[in-house]
Coordinates of C-alpha atoms and ligand atoms in Angstrom, one line a residue:
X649 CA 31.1 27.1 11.3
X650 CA 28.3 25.7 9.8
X651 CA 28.3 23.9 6.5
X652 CA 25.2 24.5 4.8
X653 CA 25.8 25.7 1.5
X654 CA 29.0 24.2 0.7
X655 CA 30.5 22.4 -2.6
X656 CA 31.0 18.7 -2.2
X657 CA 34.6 18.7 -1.3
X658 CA 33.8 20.9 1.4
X659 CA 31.6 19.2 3.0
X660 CA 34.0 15.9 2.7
X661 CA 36.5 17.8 4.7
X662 CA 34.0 19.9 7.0
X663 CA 30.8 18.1 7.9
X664 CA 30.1 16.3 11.0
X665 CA 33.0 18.6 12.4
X666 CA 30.9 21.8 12.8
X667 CA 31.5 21.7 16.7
X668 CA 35.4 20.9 16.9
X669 CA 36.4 24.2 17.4
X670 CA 34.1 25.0 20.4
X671 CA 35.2 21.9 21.6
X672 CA 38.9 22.6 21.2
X673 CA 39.6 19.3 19.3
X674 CA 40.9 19.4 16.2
X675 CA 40.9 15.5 15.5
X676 CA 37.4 14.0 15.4
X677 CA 36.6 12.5 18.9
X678 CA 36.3 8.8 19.5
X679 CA 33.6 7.6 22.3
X680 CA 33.9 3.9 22.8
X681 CA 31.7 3.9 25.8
X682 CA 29.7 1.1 25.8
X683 CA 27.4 2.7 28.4
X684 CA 26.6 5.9 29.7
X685 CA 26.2 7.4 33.1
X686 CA 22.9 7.9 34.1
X687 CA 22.2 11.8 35.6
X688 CA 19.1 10.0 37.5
X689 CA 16.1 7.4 37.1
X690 CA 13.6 9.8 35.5
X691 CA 15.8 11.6 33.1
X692 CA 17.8 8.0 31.8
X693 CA 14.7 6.6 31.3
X694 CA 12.7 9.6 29.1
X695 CA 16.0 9.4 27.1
X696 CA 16.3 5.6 27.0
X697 CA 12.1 5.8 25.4
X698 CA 12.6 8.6 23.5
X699 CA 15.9 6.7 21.6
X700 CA 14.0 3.3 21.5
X701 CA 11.4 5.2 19.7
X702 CA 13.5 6.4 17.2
X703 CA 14.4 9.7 18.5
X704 CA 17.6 11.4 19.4
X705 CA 18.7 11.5 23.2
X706 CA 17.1 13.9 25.2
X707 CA 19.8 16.8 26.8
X708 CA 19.7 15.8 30.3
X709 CA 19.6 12.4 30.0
X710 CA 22.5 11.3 28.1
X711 CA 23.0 8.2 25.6
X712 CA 22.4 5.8 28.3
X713 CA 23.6 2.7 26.0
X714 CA 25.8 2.5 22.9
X715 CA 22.7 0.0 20.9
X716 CA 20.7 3.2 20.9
X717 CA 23.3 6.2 20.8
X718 CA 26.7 7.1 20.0
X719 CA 28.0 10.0 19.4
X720 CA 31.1 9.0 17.0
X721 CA 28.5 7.3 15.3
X722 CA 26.1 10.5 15.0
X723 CA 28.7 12.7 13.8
X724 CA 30.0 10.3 10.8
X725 CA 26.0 10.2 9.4
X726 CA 25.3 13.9 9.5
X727 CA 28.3 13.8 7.2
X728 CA 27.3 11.3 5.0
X729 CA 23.5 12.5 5.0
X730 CA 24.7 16.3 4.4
X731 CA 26.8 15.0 1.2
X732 CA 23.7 12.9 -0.4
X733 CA 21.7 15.8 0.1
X734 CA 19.6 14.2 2.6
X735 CA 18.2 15.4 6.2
X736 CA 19.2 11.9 8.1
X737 CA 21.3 9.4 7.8
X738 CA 21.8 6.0 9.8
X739 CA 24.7 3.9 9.7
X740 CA 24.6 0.0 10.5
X741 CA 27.1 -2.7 11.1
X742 CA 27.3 -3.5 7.5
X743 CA 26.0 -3.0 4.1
X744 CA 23.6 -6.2 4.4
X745 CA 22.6 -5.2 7.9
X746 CA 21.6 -1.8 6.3
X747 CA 19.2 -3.6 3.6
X748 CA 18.1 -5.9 6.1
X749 CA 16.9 -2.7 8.2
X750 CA 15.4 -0.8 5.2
X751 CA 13.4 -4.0 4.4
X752 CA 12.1 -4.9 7.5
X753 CA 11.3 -0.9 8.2
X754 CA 9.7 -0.4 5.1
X755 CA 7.1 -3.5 5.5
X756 CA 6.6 -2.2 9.1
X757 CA 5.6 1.3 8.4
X758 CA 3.4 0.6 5.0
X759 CA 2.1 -2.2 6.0
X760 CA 2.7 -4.4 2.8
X761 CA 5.4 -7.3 2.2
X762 CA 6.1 -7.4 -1.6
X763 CA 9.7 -6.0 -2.5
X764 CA 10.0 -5.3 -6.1
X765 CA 13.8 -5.8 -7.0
X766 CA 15.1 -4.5 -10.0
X767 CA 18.0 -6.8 -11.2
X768 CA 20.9 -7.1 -12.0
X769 CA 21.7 -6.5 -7.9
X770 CA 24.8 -7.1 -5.9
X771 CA 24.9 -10.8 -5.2
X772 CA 24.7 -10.6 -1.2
X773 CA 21.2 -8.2 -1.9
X774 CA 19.8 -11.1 -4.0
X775 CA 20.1 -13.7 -1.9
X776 CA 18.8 -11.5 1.2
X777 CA 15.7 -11.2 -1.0
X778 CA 15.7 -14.4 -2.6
X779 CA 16.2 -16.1 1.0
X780 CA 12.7 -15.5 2.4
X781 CA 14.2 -14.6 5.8
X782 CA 12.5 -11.7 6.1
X783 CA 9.0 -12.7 5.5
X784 CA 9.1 -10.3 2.2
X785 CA 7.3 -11.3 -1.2
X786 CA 10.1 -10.5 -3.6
X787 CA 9.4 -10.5 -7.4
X788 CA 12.2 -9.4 -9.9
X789 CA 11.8 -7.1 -12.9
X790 CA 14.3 -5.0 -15.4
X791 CA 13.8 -1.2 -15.0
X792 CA 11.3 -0.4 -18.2
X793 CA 9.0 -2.8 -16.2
X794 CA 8.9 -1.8 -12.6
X795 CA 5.6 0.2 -13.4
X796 CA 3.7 -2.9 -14.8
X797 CA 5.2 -5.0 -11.6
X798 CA 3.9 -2.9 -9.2
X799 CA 1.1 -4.4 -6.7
X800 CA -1.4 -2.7 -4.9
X801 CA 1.0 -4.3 -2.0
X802 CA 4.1 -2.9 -3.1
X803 CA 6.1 -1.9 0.0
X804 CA 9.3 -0.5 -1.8
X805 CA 11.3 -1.1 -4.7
X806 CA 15.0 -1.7 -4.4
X807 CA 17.5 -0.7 -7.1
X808 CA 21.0 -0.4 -8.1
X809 CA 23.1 1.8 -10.6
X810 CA 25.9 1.4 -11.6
X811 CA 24.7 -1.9 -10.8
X812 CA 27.5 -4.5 -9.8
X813 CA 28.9 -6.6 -11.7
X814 CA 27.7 -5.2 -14.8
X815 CA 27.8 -1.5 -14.5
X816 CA 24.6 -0.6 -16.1
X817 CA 22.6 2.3 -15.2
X818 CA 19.6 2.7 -14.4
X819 CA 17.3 5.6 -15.0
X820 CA 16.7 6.6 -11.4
X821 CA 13.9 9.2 -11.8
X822 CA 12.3 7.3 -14.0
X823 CA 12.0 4.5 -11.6
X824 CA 10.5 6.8 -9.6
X825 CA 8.1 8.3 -11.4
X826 CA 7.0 5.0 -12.6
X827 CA 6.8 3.7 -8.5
X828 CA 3.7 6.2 -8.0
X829 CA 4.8 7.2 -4.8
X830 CA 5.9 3.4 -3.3
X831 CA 9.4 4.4 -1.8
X832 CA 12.3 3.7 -4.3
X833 CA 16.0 2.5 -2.7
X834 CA 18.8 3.2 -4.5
X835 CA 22.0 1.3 -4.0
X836 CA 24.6 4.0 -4.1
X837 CA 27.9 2.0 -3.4
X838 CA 29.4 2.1 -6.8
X839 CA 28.6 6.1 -7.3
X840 CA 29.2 7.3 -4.2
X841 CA 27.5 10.8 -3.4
X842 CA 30.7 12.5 -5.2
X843 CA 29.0 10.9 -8.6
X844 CA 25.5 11.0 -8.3
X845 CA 23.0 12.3 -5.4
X846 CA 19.9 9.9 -5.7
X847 CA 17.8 12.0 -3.3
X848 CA 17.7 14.8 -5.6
X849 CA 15.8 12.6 -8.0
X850 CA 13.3 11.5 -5.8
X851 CA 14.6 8.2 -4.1
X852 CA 13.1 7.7 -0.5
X853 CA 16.8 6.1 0.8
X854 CA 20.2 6.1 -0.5
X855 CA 22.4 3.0 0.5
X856 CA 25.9 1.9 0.7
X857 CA 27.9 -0.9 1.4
X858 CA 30.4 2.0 3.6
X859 CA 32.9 -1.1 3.3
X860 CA 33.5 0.0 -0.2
X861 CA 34.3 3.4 -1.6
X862 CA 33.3 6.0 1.7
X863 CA 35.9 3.6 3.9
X864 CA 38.1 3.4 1.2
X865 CA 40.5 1.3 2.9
X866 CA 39.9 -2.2 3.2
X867 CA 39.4 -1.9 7.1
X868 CA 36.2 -1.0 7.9
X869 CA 32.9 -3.4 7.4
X870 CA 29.8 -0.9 7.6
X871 CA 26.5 0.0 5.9
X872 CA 24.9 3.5 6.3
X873 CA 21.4 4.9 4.5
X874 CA 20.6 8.6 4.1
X875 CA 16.5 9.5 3.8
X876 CA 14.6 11.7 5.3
X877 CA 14.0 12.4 9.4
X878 CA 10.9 9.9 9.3
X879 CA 12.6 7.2 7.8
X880 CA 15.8 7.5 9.8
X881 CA 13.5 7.6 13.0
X882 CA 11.8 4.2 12.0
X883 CA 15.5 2.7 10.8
X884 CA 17.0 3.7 14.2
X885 CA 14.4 1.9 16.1
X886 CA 14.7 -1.2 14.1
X887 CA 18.7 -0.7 14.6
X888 CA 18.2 -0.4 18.6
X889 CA 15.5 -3.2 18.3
X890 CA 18.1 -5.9 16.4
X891 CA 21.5 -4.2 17.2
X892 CA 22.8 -4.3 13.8
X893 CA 24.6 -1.0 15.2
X894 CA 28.2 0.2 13.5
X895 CA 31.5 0.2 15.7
X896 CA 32.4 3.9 16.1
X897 CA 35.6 3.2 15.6
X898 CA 34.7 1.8 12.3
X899 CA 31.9 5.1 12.3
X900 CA 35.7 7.4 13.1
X901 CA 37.6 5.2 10.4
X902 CA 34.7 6.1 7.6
X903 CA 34.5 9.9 8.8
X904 CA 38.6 10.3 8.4
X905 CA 37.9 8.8 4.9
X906 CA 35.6 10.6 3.8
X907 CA 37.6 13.3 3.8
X908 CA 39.3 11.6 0.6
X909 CA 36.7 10.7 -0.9
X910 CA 36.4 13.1 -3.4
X911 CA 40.1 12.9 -4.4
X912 CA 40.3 9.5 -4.2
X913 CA 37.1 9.1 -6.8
X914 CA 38.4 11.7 -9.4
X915 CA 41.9 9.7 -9.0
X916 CA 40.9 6.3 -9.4
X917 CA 38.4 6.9 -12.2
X918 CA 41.2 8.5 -14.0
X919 CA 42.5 5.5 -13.7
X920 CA 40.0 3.5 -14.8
X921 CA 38.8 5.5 -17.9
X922 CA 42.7 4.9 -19.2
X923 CA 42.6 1.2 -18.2
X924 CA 39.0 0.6 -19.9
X925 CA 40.0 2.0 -23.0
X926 CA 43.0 -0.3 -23.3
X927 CA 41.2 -2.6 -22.4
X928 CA 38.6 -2.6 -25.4
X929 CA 41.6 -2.9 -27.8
X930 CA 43.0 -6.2 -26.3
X931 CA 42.6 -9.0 -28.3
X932 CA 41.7 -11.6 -25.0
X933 CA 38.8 -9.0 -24.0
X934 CA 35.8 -9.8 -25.6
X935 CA 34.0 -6.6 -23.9
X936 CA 34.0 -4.0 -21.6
X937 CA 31.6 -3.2 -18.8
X938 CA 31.9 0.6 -18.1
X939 CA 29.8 3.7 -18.1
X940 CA 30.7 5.4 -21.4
X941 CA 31.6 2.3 -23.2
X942 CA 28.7 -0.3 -22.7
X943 CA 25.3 -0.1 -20.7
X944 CA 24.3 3.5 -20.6
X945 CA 22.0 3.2 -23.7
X946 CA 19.9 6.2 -22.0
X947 CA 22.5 8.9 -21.9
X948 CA 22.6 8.7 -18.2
X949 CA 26.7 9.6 -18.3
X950 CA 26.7 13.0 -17.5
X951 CA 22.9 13.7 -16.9
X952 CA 22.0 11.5 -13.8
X953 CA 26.2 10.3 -12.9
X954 CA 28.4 12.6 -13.1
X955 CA 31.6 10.5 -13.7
X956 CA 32.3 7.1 -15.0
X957 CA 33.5 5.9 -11.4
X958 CA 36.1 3.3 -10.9
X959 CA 35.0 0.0 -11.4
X960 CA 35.2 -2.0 -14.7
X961 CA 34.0 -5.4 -15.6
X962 CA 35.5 -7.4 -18.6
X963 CA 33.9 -10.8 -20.8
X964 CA 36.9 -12.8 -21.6
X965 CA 37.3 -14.3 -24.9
X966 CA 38.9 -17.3 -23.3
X967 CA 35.5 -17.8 -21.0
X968 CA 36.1 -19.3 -17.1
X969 CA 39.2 -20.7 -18.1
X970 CA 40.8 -17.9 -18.9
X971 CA 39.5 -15.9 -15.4
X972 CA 40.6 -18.5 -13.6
X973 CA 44.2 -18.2 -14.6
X974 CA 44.0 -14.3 -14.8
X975 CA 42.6 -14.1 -11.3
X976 CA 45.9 -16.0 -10.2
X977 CA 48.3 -14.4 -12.3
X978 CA 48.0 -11.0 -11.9
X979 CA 50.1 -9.7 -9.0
X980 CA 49.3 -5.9 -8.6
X981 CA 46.1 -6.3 -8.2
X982 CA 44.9 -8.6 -5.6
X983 CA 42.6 -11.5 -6.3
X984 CA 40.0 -10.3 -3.7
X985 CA 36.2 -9.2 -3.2
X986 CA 35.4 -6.5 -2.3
X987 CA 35.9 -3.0 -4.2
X988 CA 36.3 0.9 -4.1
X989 CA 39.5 0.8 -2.0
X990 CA 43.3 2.3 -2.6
X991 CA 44.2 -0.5 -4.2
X992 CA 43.4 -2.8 -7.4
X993 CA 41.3 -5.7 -6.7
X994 CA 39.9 -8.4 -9.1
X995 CA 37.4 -10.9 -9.0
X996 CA 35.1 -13.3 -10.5
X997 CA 31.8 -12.5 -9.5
X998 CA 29.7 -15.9 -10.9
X999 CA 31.9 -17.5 -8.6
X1000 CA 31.9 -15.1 -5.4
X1001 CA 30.2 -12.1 -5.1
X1002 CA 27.2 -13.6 -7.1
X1003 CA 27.3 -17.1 -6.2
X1004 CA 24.4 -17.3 -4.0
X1005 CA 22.0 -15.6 -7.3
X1006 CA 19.5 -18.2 -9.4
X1007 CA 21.5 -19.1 -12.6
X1008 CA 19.1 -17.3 -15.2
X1009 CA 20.4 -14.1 -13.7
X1010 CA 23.9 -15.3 -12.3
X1011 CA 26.8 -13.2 -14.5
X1012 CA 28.6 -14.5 -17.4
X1013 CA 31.0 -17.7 -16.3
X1014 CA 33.7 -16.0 -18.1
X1015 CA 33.5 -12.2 -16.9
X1016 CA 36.2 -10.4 -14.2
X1017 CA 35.3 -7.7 -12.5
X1018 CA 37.9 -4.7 -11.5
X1019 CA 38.3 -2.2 -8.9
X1020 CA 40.7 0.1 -9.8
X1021 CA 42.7 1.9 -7.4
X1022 CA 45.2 4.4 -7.2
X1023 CA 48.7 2.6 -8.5
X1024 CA 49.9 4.1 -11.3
X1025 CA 48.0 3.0 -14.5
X1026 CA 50.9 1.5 -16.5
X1027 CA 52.1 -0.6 -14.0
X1028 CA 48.4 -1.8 -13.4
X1029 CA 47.9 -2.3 -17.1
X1030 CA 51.5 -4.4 -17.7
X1031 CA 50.6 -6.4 -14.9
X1032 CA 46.7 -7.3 -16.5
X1033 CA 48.6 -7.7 -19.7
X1034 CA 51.0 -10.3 -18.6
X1035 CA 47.8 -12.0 -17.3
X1036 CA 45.9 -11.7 -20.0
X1037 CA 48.5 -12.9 -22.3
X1038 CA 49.9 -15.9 -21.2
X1039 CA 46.7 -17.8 -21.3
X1040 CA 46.5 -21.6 -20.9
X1041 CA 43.6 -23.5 -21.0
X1042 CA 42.9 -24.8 -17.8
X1043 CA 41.4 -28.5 -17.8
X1044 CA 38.4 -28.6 -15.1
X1045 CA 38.9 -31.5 -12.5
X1046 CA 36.6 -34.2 -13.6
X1047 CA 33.4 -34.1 -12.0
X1048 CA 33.4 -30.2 -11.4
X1049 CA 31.2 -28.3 -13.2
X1050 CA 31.9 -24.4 -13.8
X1051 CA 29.0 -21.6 -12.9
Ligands
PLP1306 C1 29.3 -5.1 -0.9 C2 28.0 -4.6 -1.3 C3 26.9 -4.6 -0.5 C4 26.9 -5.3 0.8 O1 27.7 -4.6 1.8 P1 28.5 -5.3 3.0 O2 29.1 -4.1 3.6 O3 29.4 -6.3 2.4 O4 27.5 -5.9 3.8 C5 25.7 -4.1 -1.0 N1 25.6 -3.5 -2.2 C6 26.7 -3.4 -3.0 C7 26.5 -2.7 -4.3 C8 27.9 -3.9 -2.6 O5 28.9 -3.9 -3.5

C-alpha cells in the first residue's frame, strides 16, 4: 500500500507501515539490536561511511551499529515527516537534543554562528541559546523585527507558535519571507502537524519536543525534526557524530501514538475551547492565554492553525500567591511539567519551565499554564474551580523572593 496522497488521519494510522503486509506483521516491529551483523569487511564498512556521512545504509551491508541506523527508528520519521509534509525526518533522544542538532548543523553547513531567536521561546530553548555552549551568537527579536535583525551572518532563525507559555502566534510565512532565504525553524510542539504544517509555508525544519503531543502519554522523552533530504542528511551525521540518538522503543512508543494523534487533538481541544471560555468569566482569572481569545491579533486562527489546540495559559488576579496555592489544590489535574498528554497537567512556568530565561523576558510571576487532556470537562472545570475559589494568601518565607 503506499500512502502518498492520503488525508491526515490516514496517514496517522498508515504511514511508516507501508511494508507490514509483505512482511506478514501486523504490529510494528521492534529492533533493539544494539549492533548488527556484518555480511563481510568491504560491504560493513561502505555502509558504516556511507551512514556516517549522512546517508542511509547501503543494501548489502546492513545497519552495522544502532548510533547510525535503526530501523524502528526509520520507520517512526517517515511517518512523522510524511504527516508535516516533509521529505525527511530525524528523530533524537529529546526535544533539546533535537535543537541542539539543528543548531550545531546549521552553523556547520552555512558557515555563520549568529542565531536569531524570536521570543517568547520554550524556556529549555532559551537557555540552550542563551548558554553559549554551542559557540552560537544569539540575539533576540519579536517577529515584526526579524527582518531588521538579520546579519549578513545569520545562520538560521528559530521560532515558535503557539509559542509556550503564552500561546501567541506567530506569522510563519511572514517570518519567512522576511529571512531572505536564511533557514527559518519552527517549533511545532504545541500545533502538532494535525494543526498546522510549517513546511508548506516555507520553513526549512519543523521541530518537536515528541515528549509532548505525538507521544502523548507521558512515557516517552524524544525530539524529532522533519526538513528536507539535505538537511536530514547533515542532522543524521551530527546525530551519529554526538549520539544524541532516540531509543526505538521510545521511536515504537511514538509511532503507536501517533496513530491517536489526530483524535486525541480534536478531543482535547474540545476540551479546552469549553474550559477557556469558562475560564474568561471567572472572577480569580484576570486573562486568558488561548488562540481565539488573546494573541492572534493577525488572524492566524484558521488561516495559518487550523485549531485552537489544547493548551491554555491563565494571569491570576491573585498574582504568585494565588498559583502557588492553585498548583497544590487542584487534584485532577496534576501539578507537573510537561504538556500534550491524556491527562490534565498544570504548571507555573516563571518558576519551572521558564526558570532558566533573563527576567525581562521571564513570564508573568502570577500566570498558570494548562494542558488539557481528555477527562471529562466538568469534572476538570469543578476541580480548577474549587482551586481557584478557596484562595488564601500565602505569606512568602522571609528572605525568599518570588520570580
Ligand atoms: C518541552 C519542549 C521542548 C524541549 O523538549 P524535550 O523533549 O523536553 O527536550 C522544546 N520546545 C517546546 C515548545 C517544548 O514544550
Amino acid at each position: 500500500m503506499t500512502s502518498a496522497y492520503l488525508q491526515l488521519d490516514s496517514l496517522a494510522v498508515h504511514a511508516g507501515r507501508e511494508d507490514l503486509t509483505e512482511l506478514g506483521v501486523h504490529a510494528l516491529p521492534l529492533d533493539l539490536s544494539s549492533t548488527n551483523p556484518l555480511p563481510n569487511i568491504e560491504a560493513g564498512g561502505l555502509s558504516y561511511e556511507a551512514m556516517a556521512s549522512g546517508g542511509t545504509p547501503t543494501a548489502d551491508g546492513g545497519a552495522v551499529y544502532a548510533r547510525l541506523w535503526n530501523p524502528t527508528v526509520a520507520r517512526f520519521e517517515s511517518a512523522l515527516a510524511q504527516m508535516e509534509h516533509a521529505q525527511a525526518a530525524v528523530a533524537f533522544s529529546s526535544g533539546m537534543a533535537a535543537m541542539t542538532a539543528a543548531i550545531l548543523t546549521t552553523m556547520k553547513e552555512t558557515g555563520r554562528r549568529h542565531v536569531l531567536a524570536v521570543r517568547p521561546l520554550y524556556g529549555g530553548t532559551d537557555h540552550l541559546l542563551a548558554s553559549g555552549l554551542l559557540g552560537a551568537e544569539v540575539s533576540y527579536c519579536s517577529a515584526p523585527d526579524v527582518a531588521a535583525a538579520i546579519r549578513p551572518d545569520t545562520a538560521m532563525i528559530v521560532l515558535e507558535t503557539p509559542a509556550n507559555p503564552t500561546l501567541e502566534l506567530v506569522d510563519i510565512r511572514a517570518v519567512v519571507e522576511a529571512a531572505q532565504g536564511v533557514p527559518v525553524l519552527v517549533d511545532n510542539t504545541f500545533a502538532t502537524p494535525v494543526l498546522q504544517n510549517p513546511v508548506d509555508l516555507g520553513a526549512a525544519m519543523v521541530l518537536h519536543s515528541a515528549t509532548k503531543y505525538l507521544g502523548g502519554h507521558g512515557d516517552v522523552i524524544a525530539g524529532v525534526i522533519a526538513c528536507g533530504h539535505e538537511q536530514a542528511a547533515a542532522l543524521r551525521r551530527v546525530r551519529a557524530i554526538t549520539g544524541g540518538l532516540l531509543h526505538p522503543l521510545g521511536a515504537y512508543l511514538l509511532h503507536r501514538g501517533l496513530a491517536t494523534l489526530p483524535v486525541r487533538i480534536r478531543a482535547q481541544q474540545a476540551n479546552a475551547q469549553r474550559i477557556a471560555a469558562w475560564l474568561t468569566t471567572h472572577p480569580s482569572v484576570a486573562r486568558v492565554h488561548f488562540p481565539g481569545i488573546e494573541g492572534d491579533t493577525q488572524g492566524l486562527l484558521g488561516r495559518q492553525l487550523r485549531g485552537t489546540g489544547a493548551m491554555i495559559s491563565i494571569d491570576l488576579r491573585g498574582g504568585f500567591d494565588q498559583a502557588v496555592h492553585v498548583t497544590s489544590t487542584v487534584s485532577l489535574f496534576t501539578h507537573a511539567v510537561s504538556l500534550g498528554g491524556v491527562d490534565s497537567l498544570i504548571q507555573h512556568p516563571a518558576s519551572l519551565t521558564h526558570r532558566p530565561v533573563a527576567p525581562d523576558a521571564r513570564p508573568a510571576a502570577g500566570l498558570v499554564r494548562l494542558s488539557i487532556g481528555l477527562e471529562d470537562a466538568e469534572d476538570l472545570m469543578t476541580d480548577l474551580d474549587r482551586a481557584l475559589a478557596t484562595h488564601r494568601p500565602i505569606q512568602a518565607p522571609a528572605g525568599v523572593s518570588h520570580v
